[in-house]
Amino acid sequence: MKLPNMLDAAKRNKDKVEYIYENRDYNKIYDNKKYFIRTYGCQMNVHDSEEISGILDNLGYTKTEEFKESDLIILNTCAIRENVHDKVFGFLGRCKHLKKQNPDLLIALCGCMAQEEVVVQEIKEKYPYIDLVFGTHNINELPNMLEESFGHQKINVYSTEGNVIEFDNVYKRDSNITAWVNIMYGCDKFCTYCIVPYTRGKQRSRKPEDILKEVKDLVSRGYKEITLLGQNVNAYGKDLEDKTSFSTLLKEVSNTGIDRIRFVTSHPWDFTDEMIDVIAKHDNIMPYIHLPVQSGSNKILKLMNRNYSKEDYLTLFNKINKIKNVSITTDIIVGFPGETEEDFLETLKLAETCKFAGAFTFVFSPRNGTPASKMKDETLKSEKDDRLQRLNKVINKYSKESNLKMLRTIQKVLITGISEKDDSKVCGYTENMKLVNVIAPKSTIGKIIEVEITGAKSFSLDGKIKE
Ligand code: SAH
Ligand code: SF4
Ligand code: F3S
């Protein structure tokens, strides 16, 4: 049994990261068995679930969308805020009785919550029916862990990150049009509110040649769009021996000829002029930047350890905003410890100034083991909720405004599937990441088409294929 430990997870060793190239032989030992996987959290987790699904497929499992009829239930969890914790344990409660009907049923919990000391303690004490707990650093060990978890609870979580493991084609990708491509793991920024540097370990960049090989393979299989993933992609390469920068990587990825390139997330800290230049010059790098600001108050930004001021952010914002057709979105936290009404008003003012195309807004959630969870916090919950509502009003106003600006324009849209709102329509994203429901034949799925924008709502656009 290996348990997570927050103190170990906070350490940053100087050990050289090894790159391990694995060729796997799988035995289809679980033929006839079904698995169900539910994913919470960010794209990183979504992509990890594609890896887990790929491994399970290779072991003979088939995927089911119905957890009640599965032989293996996997919850890939997120630790970023408390609300996922409650959802996960609520769902686990609904799974318990299924073991009576199917005594061979395995229940597994993985992802960022598995890296949390307090969560694993809770599982040990109160949830004996969870068979397997594994973390973010050892997904590759899944075949053995499954075998070993029958009959007793197995907890196998490493608090120190491992090496970078490259293995070919293990992903069972959710789409054959768009794909996630990890470019780095972990995070060394240690924003004081955030648990990610503890749950994902130190920053480890993949080698450019391995990333390019994956992208070229996706191009040859007909993929139209890739999203490069990292907790702060602009810090890419700082840990590599040759220090390849993110802008160099972007250029090389652009040269593969893939139709569309996106990337998340950009930290304002490492965003260079060279990056802006590269984005502006390459048509297949999409003009959409997610640039989390977190707060408009310099006092709060300092307490958050974000390492930039409101003025720095605005300067960067204005430079990026000059890229043709760009749209910029952000993340904002309200109710951080010590945030006064005046601090909050500065955030509101910044939102008014930037007129973001969209934003994810959150109330601060204290995470066990992070510095901010120990800071004095005197603001009432009702006050924090009120700030969130006031902020959302401003954010929604400008989100709608940025959509209205696109009315009657012609946009290139990559059609990804049937519209969720109206199944007689298809849907997809513009270059600047606006969701459009389009009147067009189903045969356009997988293609980039020209669309005339005919309607603008707060969170989506309507359009019809250009005649
Ligand atoms: N690496 C990304 C963020 C990943 S987490 C970045 O640095 O931009 C996504 C968002 O969750 C963060 O941008 C932040 O706004 C929010 N978040 C993180 N920790 C939080 C916490 N403890 N409480 C509330 N929101 C949080
Ligand atoms: Fe968390 Fe900050 Fe790292 Fe983003 S950059 S993952 S907010 S510590
Ligand atoms: Fe959540 Fe882990 Fe992503 S905490 S946001 S799943 S990195």
Coordinates of C-alpha atoms in Angstrom, one line a residue, residues 43 178-182 225-229 260-264:
Q43 CA -8.7 18.5 -20.3
T178 CA -10.0 16.8 -32.7
A179 CA -7.3 15.5 -30.4
W180 CA -5.6 16.4 -27.2
V181 CA -1.8 16.3 -27.2
N182 CA 0.1 16.6 -23.9
E225 CA -7.4 20.0 -34.9
I226 CA -5.1 19.4 -32.0
T227 CA -5.0 21.1 -28.6
L228 CA -1.6 21.2 -26.9
L229 CA -2.1 20.6 -23.2
R260 CA -5.9 23.9 -36.6
I261 CA -3.7 24.2 -33.5
R262 CA -5.0 25.4 -30.1
F263 CA -3.3 25.3 -26.7
V264 CA -4.3 25.6 -23.0

